[in-house]
Tab-separated table of C-alpha atoms and ligand atoms in Angstrom:
chain	number	residue	atom	x	y	z
A	23	MET	CA	-24.182	3.667	-29.811
A	24	HIS	CA	-20.934	3.392	-27.900
A	25	LYS	CA	-20.956	1.200	-24.817
A	26	ARG	CA	-20.946	3.169	-21.604
A	27	PHE	CA	-20.303	2.161	-17.994
A	28	SER	CA	-22.421	3.860	-15.339
A	29	GLY	CA	-21.002	2.396	-12.097
A	30	SER	CA	-18.798	4.206	-9.603
A	31	PHE	CA	-15.061	3.569	-9.350
A	32	THR	CA	-14.901	5.028	-5.855
A	33	GLN	CA	-17.964	3.370	-4.313
A	34	GLN	CA	-16.842	1.126	-1.463
A	35	SER	CA	-18.471	-2.236	-0.978
A	36	ALA	CA	-20.806	-2.145	2.004
A	37	LEU	CA	-19.304	-2.883	5.404
A	38	PRO	CA	-20.295	-6.297	6.804
A	39	GLU	CA	-23.406	-6.261	9.014
A	40	ALA	CA	-21.174	-7.479	11.826
A	41	SER	CA	-19.090	-4.286	11.514
A	42	LEU	CA	-22.185	-2.132	11.909
A	43	ARG	CA	-23.321	-4.062	14.989
A	44	ALA	CA	-19.835	-3.945	16.520
A	45	ALA	CA	-19.605	-0.204	15.880
A	46	GLU	CA	-22.974	0.327	17.595
A	47	ARG	CA	-21.832	-1.713	20.552
A	48	VAL	CA	-18.649	0.350	20.944
A	49	LEU	CA	-20.486	3.636	20.489
A	50	GLY	CA	-23.118	2.542	22.996
A	51	SER	CA	-20.433	1.805	25.583
A	52	ALA	CA	-18.663	5.123	24.856
A	53	ALA	CA	-15.413	3.198	25.475
A	54	LEU	CA	-13.706	4.513	22.364
A	55	HIS	CA	-10.183	4.774	23.728
A	56	ARG	CA	-8.192	1.558	23.405
A	57	TYR	CA	-7.060	1.562	27.032
A	58	GLN	CA	-10.542	2.205	28.380
A	59	THR	CA	-11.177	-1.356	29.567
A	60	ASP	CA	-12.217	-3.045	32.799
A	61	ASP	CA	-9.811	-5.416	34.521
A	62	GLY	CA	-9.331	-8.621	32.595
A	63	GLN	CA	-11.192	-7.308	29.556
A	64	GLN	CA	-9.523	-7.096	26.124
A	65	SER	CA	-10.269	-4.031	24.041
A	66	GLU	CA	-11.443	-4.260	20.427
A	67	THR	CA	-8.078	-2.800	19.418
A	68	ALA	CA	-6.106	-5.447	21.319
A	69	CYS	CA	-8.295	-8.178	19.789
A	70	LEU	CA	-7.670	-6.795	16.308
A	71	GLU	CA	-3.908	-6.842	16.949
A	72	GLN	CA	-4.048	-10.463	17.985
A	73	GLU	CA	-6.247	-11.489	15.060
A	74	PHE	CA	-4.196	-9.597	12.487
A	75	ALA	CA	-0.940	-11.067	13.832
A	76	ASN	CA	-2.475	-14.553	13.475
A	77	TRP	CA	-3.777	-13.900	9.987
A	78	GLN	CA	-0.497	-12.339	8.832
A	79	GLY	CA	1.686	-14.942	10.522
A	80	ALA	CA	3.634	-12.277	12.435
A	81	ASP	CA	4.717	-12.460	16.078
A	82	TYR	CA	3.787	-8.898	17.002
A	83	CYS	CA	1.225	-6.412	15.739
A	84	LEU	CA	0.503	-2.820	16.706
A	85	ALA	CA	-2.658	-1.002	15.595
A	86	VAL	CA	-2.059	2.661	14.805
A	87	ALA	CA	-3.763	5.759	13.418
A	88	SER	CA	-2.656	5.398	9.783
A	89	GLY	CA	-0.351	3.580	7.395
A	90	GLY	CA	1.835	6.670	7.401
A	91	GLN	CA	2.163	6.452	11.192
A	92	ALA	CA	3.038	2.754	10.929
A	93	MET	CA	5.932	3.657	8.590
A	94	GLN	CA	7.113	6.530	10.792
A	95	LEU	CA	7.132	4.352	13.907
A	96	ALA	CA	8.996	1.617	12.032
A	97	LEU	CA	11.627	4.092	10.830
A	98	ARG	CA	12.033	5.495	14.350
A	99	ALA	CA	12.173	2.059	15.997
A	100	ALA	CA	14.769	1.003	13.409
A	101	GLY	CA	16.928	3.833	14.699
A	102	VAL	CA	16.747	6.237	11.759
A	103	ALA	CA	18.101	9.621	12.888
A	104	ILE	CA	17.932	13.125	11.470
A	105	GLY	CA	19.860	13.441	8.226
A	106	ASP	CA	20.209	9.678	7.651
A	107	PRO	CA	19.732	8.467	4.071
A	108	VAL	CA	16.787	6.062	3.618
A	109	LEU	CA	16.307	4.136	0.377
A	110	THR	CA	12.855	3.894	-1.178
A	111	ASN	CA	11.160	3.289	-4.546
A	112	ALA	CA	11.070	6.310	-6.838
A	113	PHE	CA	7.481	5.419	-7.785
A	114	THR	CA	5.221	5.364	-4.745
A	115	LEU	CA	2.528	7.347	-2.971
A	116	ALA	CA	3.454	10.627	-1.243
A	117	PRO	CA	3.077	9.330	2.367
A	118	VAL	CA	6.140	7.122	1.785
A	119	PRO	CA	8.734	9.866	1.159
A	120	GLY	CA	6.602	11.852	3.625
A	121	ALA	CA	7.264	9.317	6.395
A	122	ILE	CA	11.008	9.511	5.709
A	123	ARG	CA	10.940	13.311	5.884
A	124	ALA	CA	8.742	13.220	9.002
A	125	VAL	CA	11.569	11.541	10.899
A	126	GLY	CA	14.048	14.073	9.486
A	127	ALA	CA	15.746	11.585	7.167
A	128	ALA	CA	16.704	11.993	3.503
A	129	PRO	CA	14.966	9.840	0.867
A	130	VAL	CA	17.281	8.187	-1.663
A	131	LEU	CA	15.090	7.177	-4.589
A	132	VAL	CA	15.676	3.903	-6.416
A	133	GLU	CA	14.606	3.301	-10.019
A	134	ILE	CA	11.700	1.010	-10.858
A	135	THR	CA	11.360	-1.391	-13.781
A	136	ARG	CA	8.582	-1.467	-16.379
A	137	ASP	CA	6.911	-4.089	-14.169
A	138	LEU	CA	6.668	-1.382	-11.470
A	139	VAL	CA	9.002	-3.048	-8.979
A	140	ILE	CA	12.249	-1.713	-7.548
A	141	ASP	CA	15.223	-2.140	-9.920
A	142	LEU	CA	17.653	-4.568	-8.292
A	143	ASP	CA	20.759	-3.235	-10.055
A	144	ASP	CA	20.007	0.341	-9.063
A	145	LEU	CA	19.203	-0.829	-5.523
A	146	GLU	CA	22.491	-2.654	-5.217
A	147	GLN	CA	24.398	0.338	-6.486
A	148	LYS	CA	22.604	2.852	-4.235
A	149	VAL	CA	22.976	0.629	-1.171
A	150	LYS	CA	26.710	1.081	-1.737
A	151	SER	CA	26.803	4.720	-2.796
A	152	SER	CA	24.356	6.091	-0.193
A	153	GLY	CA	25.532	4.155	2.848
A	154	ALA	CA	21.850	3.916	3.864
A	155	LYS	CA	21.061	1.426	6.616
A	156	VAL	CA	17.297	1.281	5.939
A	157	LEU	CA	15.223	0.461	2.857
A	158	LEU	CA	11.552	1.497	3.007
A	159	LEU	CA	10.386	-0.856	0.281
A	160	SER	CA	7.058	0.235	-1.166
A	161	HIS	CA	4.978	-2.443	-2.870
A	162	MET	CA	3.274	0.281	-4.880
A	163	ARG	CA	0.011	-0.835	-6.494
A	164	GLY	CA	0.667	-4.362	-5.260
A	165	HIS	CA	3.647	-5.182	-7.482
A	166	ILE	CA	5.979	-7.496	-5.600
A	167	PRO	CA	9.696	-7.593	-6.428
A	168	ASP	CA	11.945	-10.652	-6.180
A	169	MET	CA	12.009	-10.676	-2.381
A	170	THR	CA	14.601	-13.449	-2.263
A	171	ALA	CA	17.056	-11.351	-4.283
A	172	ILE	CA	16.274	-8.193	-2.297
A	173	MET	CA	16.892	-9.892	1.029
A	174	GLN	CA	20.235	-11.144	-0.284
A	175	ILE	CA	21.258	-7.644	-1.361
A	176	VAL	CA	20.275	-5.996	1.922
A	177	GLN	CA	21.612	-8.695	4.220
A	178	ALA	CA	25.032	-8.463	2.614
A	179	ALA	CA	25.067	-4.744	3.433
A	180	ASP	CA	23.335	-4.950	6.834
A	181	VAL	CA	20.374	-2.866	5.639
A	182	THR	CA	17.062	-3.094	7.533
A	183	VAL	CA	13.961	-3.519	5.343
A	184	ILE	CA	10.620	-1.928	6.195
A	185	GLU	CA	7.897	-3.116	3.832
A	186	ASP	CA	5.120	-0.712	2.851
A	187	CYS	CA	2.244	-3.154	2.305
A	188	ALA	CA	-0.555	-0.620	1.812
A	189	HIS	CA	-1.380	-2.398	-1.468
A	190	THR	CA	-0.174	-5.916	-0.633
A	191	MET	CA	-2.277	-6.911	2.362
A	192	GLY	CA	-2.939	-10.570	1.448
A	193	ALA	CA	-0.339	-10.789	-1.345
A	194	THR	CA	2.469	-13.361	-1.253
A	195	TRP	CA	5.975	-14.045	-2.579
A	196	GLN	CA	6.644	-17.787	-2.952
A	197	GLY	CA	3.769	-18.491	-0.596
A	198	GLU	CA	4.977	-16.193	2.207
A	199	LYS	CA	2.882	-13.119	2.999
A	200	SER	CA	4.138	-9.722	1.917
A	201	GLY	CA	5.280	-7.894	5.045
A	202	ASN	CA	7.021	-10.903	6.580
A	203	PHE	CA	10.300	-10.501	4.682
A	204	GLY	CA	11.454	-7.216	6.136
A	205	THR	CA	11.945	-6.353	9.795
A	206	PHE	CA	8.603	-4.539	9.689
A	207	GLY	CA	5.416	-4.766	7.624
A	208	CYS	CA	3.320	-1.568	7.417
A	209	PHE	CA	-0.356	-1.769	6.462
A	210	SER	CA	-3.055	0.824	5.922
A	211	THR	CA	-6.764	0.471	6.651
A	212	GLN	CA	-7.593	3.778	5.014
A	213	THR	CA	-10.812	3.612	2.988
A	214	TYR	CA	-9.157	2.921	-0.375
A	215	LYS	CA	-7.046	-0.015	0.804
A	216	HIS	CA	-7.913	-3.673	1.454
A	217	MET	CA	-9.779	-3.088	4.707
A	218	ASN	CA	-11.742	0.064	5.426
A	219	SER	CA	-11.854	1.935	8.722
A	220	GLY	CA	-11.712	5.394	7.176
A	221	GLU	CA	-8.195	5.854	8.521
A	222	GLY	CA	-5.946	3.377	10.308
A	223	GLY	CA	-2.799	1.306	10.128
A	224	LEU	CA	-1.182	-1.903	11.356
A	225	LEU	CA	2.508	-2.503	12.043
A	226	THR	CA	3.880	-6.039	12.247
A	227	THR	CA	7.303	-7.350	13.213
A	228	GLY	CA	9.038	-10.450	14.533
A	229	ASP	CA	11.551	-8.430	16.565
A	230	PRO	CA	10.479	-8.127	20.221
A	231	THR	CA	12.847	-5.253	21.073
A	232	LEU	CA	11.652	-3.140	18.138
A	233	ALA	CA	8.016	-4.080	18.793
A	234	ALA	CA	8.303	-2.779	22.361
A	235	LYS	CA	9.817	0.492	21.139
A	236	ALA	CA	7.047	0.967	18.572
A	237	ILE	CA	4.343	0.229	21.165
A	238	ILE	CA	5.711	2.818	23.598
A	239	MET	CA	6.193	5.397	20.831
A	240	SER	CA	2.650	4.810	19.561
A	241	GLY	CA	1.412	6.344	22.799
A	242	SER	CA	0.721	3.405	25.092
A	243	TYR	CA	1.835	5.238	28.254
A	244	MET	CA	2.294	2.483	30.847
A	245	ASN	CA	-0.617	0.476	29.405
A	246	TYR	CA	1.718	-1.409	27.097
A	247	ASP	CA	0.708	-4.685	28.728
A	248	ARG	CA	-2.822	-4.238	27.341
A	249	HIS	CA	-1.861	-5.039	23.775
A	250	GLY	CA	-2.996	-8.023	21.753
A	251	ALA	CA	0.232	-9.235	20.171
A	252	MET	CA	3.114	-7.860	22.171
A	253	PRO	CA	6.482	-9.042	23.480
A	254	GLY	CA	7.083	-9.943	27.133
A	255	PRO	CA	7.548	-7.329	29.909
A	256	MET	CA	11.365	-7.536	29.879
A	257	TYR	CA	11.417	-5.893	26.442
A	258	PHE	CA	9.792	-2.767	27.864
A	259	ALA	CA	12.308	-2.349	30.692
A	260	ASP	CA	14.335	0.224	28.757
A	261	ALA	CA	11.842	1.190	26.068
A	262	LYS	CA	9.442	2.725	28.585
A	263	TYR	CA	12.158	5.193	29.637
A	264	ASP	CA	13.940	5.663	26.328
A	265	CYS	CA	11.112	6.093	23.801
A	266	PRO	CA	9.081	9.289	23.430
A	267	ASN	CA	5.264	9.126	23.185
A	268	MET	CA	4.118	10.153	19.712
A	269	SER	CA	0.362	9.568	20.060
A	270	ALA	CA	-0.461	7.423	17.045
A	271	ARG	CA	-2.996	5.026	18.566
A	272	MET	CA	-5.899	3.305	16.889
A	273	ASP	CA	-9.260	3.556	18.674
A	274	ASN	CA	-11.830	0.873	19.480
A	275	LEU	CA	-14.388	2.059	16.948
A	276	ARG	CA	-12.064	1.511	14.004
A	277	ALA	CA	-10.855	-1.791	15.391
A	278	ALA	CA	-14.449	-2.958	15.834
A	279	ILE	CA	-15.227	-2.109	12.203
A	280	LEU	CA	-12.096	-3.914	11.001
A	281	ARG	CA	-12.388	-7.245	12.836
A	282	PRO	CA	-15.315	-8.589	10.771
A	283	GLN	CA	-13.576	-7.368	7.607
A	284	LEU	CA	-10.462	-9.336	8.503
A	285	GLU	CA	-12.594	-12.481	8.731
A	286	ARG	CA	-13.663	-11.909	5.120
A	287	LEU	CA	-10.345	-10.670	3.771
A	288	ASP	CA	-9.254	-13.881	2.032
A	289	GLU	CA	-12.582	-13.963	0.239
A	290	ALA	CA	-12.166	-10.320	-0.786
A	291	VAL	CA	-8.673	-11.036	-2.142
A	292	ALA	CA	-10.064	-13.837	-4.313
A	293	GLY	CA	-12.812	-11.475	-5.503
A	294	TRP	CA	-10.355	-8.758	-6.545
A	295	ASN	CA	-8.190	-11.258	-8.354
A	296	GLN	CA	-11.120	-12.680	-10.330
A	297	ARG	CA	-12.167	-9.192	-11.407
A	298	ALA	CA	-8.679	-7.973	-12.299
A	299	LYS	CA	-8.047	-11.138	-14.322
A	300	LEU	CA	-11.158	-10.614	-16.448
A	301	ILE	CA	-10.012	-7.115	-17.384
A	302	ALA	CA	-6.278	-7.771	-17.716
A	303	GLU	CA	-6.788	-10.725	-20.049
A	304	LYS	CA	-8.570	-8.536	-22.582
A	305	LEU	CA	-5.812	-5.926	-22.481
A	306	LEU	CA	-3.196	-8.540	-23.379
A	307	GLY	CA	-4.636	-8.607	-26.887
A	308	LEU	CA	-3.511	-4.986	-27.410
A	309	SER	CA	0.178	-5.755	-26.975
A	310	PRO	CA	2.615	-4.132	-27.841
A	311	TYR	CA	0.631	-0.860	-28.023
A	312	VAL	CA	-0.418	-1.560	-24.438
A	313	TYR	CA	2.077	-2.975	-21.934
A	314	CYS	CA	0.638	-4.572	-18.797
A	315	PRO	CA	3.181	-4.870	-15.971
A	316	LYS	CA	3.715	-8.554	-15.331
A	317	ALA	CA	3.732	-10.272	-11.954
A	318	LEU	CA	7.086	-11.969	-11.421
A	319	ASP	CA	7.124	-15.754	-11.145
A	320	GLY	CA	6.512	-16.422	-7.468
A	321	ALA	CA	4.452	-13.288	-6.818
A	322	MET	CA	0.732	-13.464	-6.012
A	323	ARG	CA	-0.717	-9.968	-6.292
A	324	VAL	CA	-4.018	-8.685	-4.996
A	325	GLY	CA	-5.848	-7.220	-7.995
A	326	SER	CA	-7.550	-4.329	-6.233
A	327	SER	CA	-6.240	-2.140	-9.065
A	328	ILE	CA	-4.739	-2.710	-12.499
A	329	GLN	CA	-2.052	-0.780	-14.363
A	330	PHE	CA	-1.046	-0.446	-17.980
A	331	CYS	CA	1.443	1.602	-19.991
A	332	LEU	CA	1.312	2.992	-23.521
A	333	PRO	CA	5.028	2.939	-24.378
A	334	GLY	CA	6.138	5.722	-26.666
A	335	GLN	CA	2.892	7.701	-26.496
A	336	THR	CA	2.980	11.448	-25.877
A	337	ALA	CA	1.454	13.315	-22.948
A	338	ALA	CA	-1.277	14.619	-25.247
A	339	GLN	CA	-2.130	11.091	-26.380
A	340	CYS	CA	-2.236	9.887	-22.779
A	341	GLN	CA	-4.533	12.727	-21.807
A	342	ALA	CA	-6.804	11.892	-24.735
A	343	VAL	CA	-7.065	8.312	-23.447
A	344	VAL	CA	-8.110	9.512	-19.981
A	345	ARG	CA	-10.679	11.876	-21.542
A	346	ASP	CA	-12.129	9.329	-23.969
A	347	LEU	CA	-12.434	6.705	-21.265
A	348	ALA	CA	-14.094	9.229	-18.941
A	349	THR	CA	-16.769	10.039	-21.515
A	350	ARG	CA	-17.524	6.299	-21.580
A	351	GLY	CA	-17.764	6.151	-17.779
A	352	VAL	CA	-14.392	4.476	-17.204
A	353	GLU	CA	-12.215	6.288	-14.699
A	354	VAL	CA	-8.459	5.828	-15.052
A	355	LYS	CA	-5.660	7.819	-13.473
A	356	TRP	CA	-2.587	8.854	-15.402
A	357	PHE	CA	0.702	9.265	-13.526
A	358	GLY	CA	2.363	11.488	-16.114
A	359	HIS	CA	0.737	14.815	-15.128
A	360	ALA	CA	3.131	17.742	-14.952
A	361	GLU	CA	1.383	18.806	-11.746
A	362	PRO	CA	0.314	16.664	-8.752
A	363	HIS	CA	-3.204	15.436	-9.415
A	364	GLY	CA	-5.760	13.941	-7.025
A	365	PHE	CA	-4.024	11.302	-4.918
A	366	THR	CA	-1.136	10.952	-7.351
A	367	SER	CA	2.152	12.811	-7.528
A	368	GLN	CA	5.621	11.875	-8.691
A	369	HIS	CA	9.114	12.425	-7.393
A	370	LYS	CA	9.571	15.671	-9.341
A	371	HIS	CA	6.781	17.201	-7.269
A	372	TRP	CA	8.407	16.381	-3.926
A	373	ARG	CA	10.318	19.619	-3.326
A	374	TYR	CA	10.817	18.762	0.348
A	375	MET	CA	13.746	16.540	-0.636
A	376	ASP	CA	16.782	16.751	-2.901
A	377	ALA	CA	15.898	16.462	-6.596
A	378	GLN	CA	17.185	13.203	-8.066
A	379	SER	CA	17.711	11.925	-11.587
A	380	LEU	CA	15.568	8.847	-12.367
A	381	PRO	CA	15.317	8.556	-16.148
A	382	GLN	CA	14.125	4.937	-16.162
A	383	THR	CA	11.308	5.601	-13.682
A	384	ASP	CA	10.321	8.769	-15.542
A	385	GLU	CA	9.991	6.867	-18.792
A	386	VAL	CA	7.697	4.291	-17.176
A	387	ILE	CA	5.408	6.661	-15.285
A	388	GLN	CA	5.156	9.048	-18.243
A	389	THR	CA	2.663	6.682	-19.893
A	390	LEU	CA	1.425	4.764	-16.846
A	391	PHE	CA	-2.297	4.413	-16.130
A	392	ASP	CA	-4.070	3.055	-13.109
A	393	MET	CA	-7.605	1.808	-12.602
A	394	ARG	CA	-9.293	0.740	-9.371
A	395	VAL	CA	-11.204	-2.543	-9.382
A	396	PRO	CA	-13.741	-2.231	-6.538
A	397	LEU	CA	-15.524	-5.312	-5.234
A	398	SER	CA	-18.775	-3.500	-5.927
A	399	PHE	CA	-18.230	-4.373	-9.643
A	400	ASP	CA	-19.722	-7.670	-10.769
A	401	GLU	CA	-18.501	-9.863	-13.616
A	402	ALA	CA	-20.678	-8.111	-16.205
A	403	ASP	CA	-19.322	-4.726	-15.066
A	404	CYS	CA	-15.748	-5.967	-15.472
A	405	LEU	CA	-16.388	-7.329	-18.942
A	406	LEU	CA	-18.079	-4.093	-20.020
A	407	ILE	CA	-15.172	-2.026	-18.659
A	408	ALA	CA	-12.714	-4.309	-20.452
A	409	ASP	CA	-14.611	-3.883	-23.738
A	410	ILE	CA	-14.589	-0.106	-23.372
A	411	LEU	CA	-10.860	-0.096	-22.559
A	412	VAL	CA	-10.145	-2.183	-25.632
A	413	GLU	CA	-12.292	0.000	-27.913
A	414	VAL	CA	-10.841	3.294	-26.694
A	415	LEU	CA	-7.235	2.086	-26.691
A	416	GLN	CA	-7.612	0.522	-30.110
A	417	ALA	CA	-9.057	3.755	-31.508
A	418	GLN	CA	-6.173	5.700	-29.988
A	419	ALA	CA	-3.628	3.286	-31.442
A	420	ILE	CA	-5.139	3.701	-34.908
A	421	ALA	CA	-5.317	7.497	-34.552
A	422	GLY	CA	-1.690	7.497	-33.410
A	423	GLU	CA	-0.552	5.534	-36.440
A	424	ALA	CA	-2.476	7.783	-38.812
A	425	ALA	CA	-0.993	10.957	-37.263
B	236	LIG	C1	-2.183	4.740	1.221
B	236	LIG	C2	-0.766	4.435	1.140
B	236	LIG	C3	0.085	4.572	2.238
B	236	LIG	C4	-0.276	5.215	3.544
B	236	LIG	O1	-1.484	4.963	4.079
B	236	LIG	P1	-2.299	6.013	4.970
B	236	LIG	O2	-3.055	5.094	5.859
B	236	LIG	O3	-3.150	6.801	4.047
B	236	LIG	O4	-1.311	6.846	5.727
B	236	LIG	C5	1.389	4.148	2.101
B	236	LIG	N1	1.849	3.649	0.945
B	236	LIG	C6	1.087	3.537	-0.137
B	236	LIG	C7	1.690	2.982	-1.384
B	236	LIG	C8	-0.238	3.933	-0.082
B	236	LIG	O5	-0.995	3.848	-1.182
């Protein structure tokens, strides 16, 4: 009998009891809108902003409707105008090039390395050739590049960095939290990220002028003084006249659900990392048939998902791996599909922008697999999944050699 896993890869861990009670309290009050407060009272949303800013170590924080909205507001506040080139990783999730297109700008895609981080040589070259003044740096699947080197490259060329931290909430580079290197950090609280409010986003920055612009654009009307982590009134003097309202607010119900999760986030990060380590260690034994992207020295990832590549394998072999794992109850995604698939797509599918040649990225994602590591898995689950991965991949390697 082959081993089989029967758990769910998409089951979320239960929300904390405190989230349920807070949600009931907000629903009972019917005060769902973030500016629906009595004098002197702080809304759930404002409290979340303050608490997230403290946790992240950022001066300012704005709670918004989604991670995508956080990126769009950051791009707009950074002054990106229609037709401007904006650099971003060639391997990322569709809302990233989507945010660039939403503000009318033109994505310039930068190659990634086999460790799934932006390629510094290609970045340096495209900073020069594109003339772009903004880099929307996506920490896709939690892989953190050499932030010290990136900041050197961009500062020399006066390029503003916006970090997409949808997968790096809680991750660090040399002890500093991801999101604090660029001018902005953009976070998502969509169900499949590190905190779960269904949909939602958080935007952080240390720049008071840009924070004020983002707050006004998020749809604060003249309630901008009712935010939890905002700059002083002088910063709004022009912003309140100059910035259009784009209605991207978070509401009190989501904020209420998130606050107790934030209290437990460090614990959750440790939990993901324990689980991912158990699985990743077993895969190391299959090298070089299997290549596991390595964290750079200095990077602390959050192991809410793991990735591996099968260098040199064909599309048919990759599809066989997905199929064989599925029959054993192990759900992995493959990024090499010719057509967009589920949540995944690749740059060749993004016809809303100019087609670009990215041979190095293509080679990596052609055999790249991705597996979620939910906190609902216990240690025994992780070990069973690791055993199944090893068995299926080993069988494929042997079949490949024989063919
Ligand atoms: C989910 C995700 C986003 C956007 O988050 P939403 O809240 O769904 O808009 C951005 N970047 C990456 C890499 C993501 O996975």
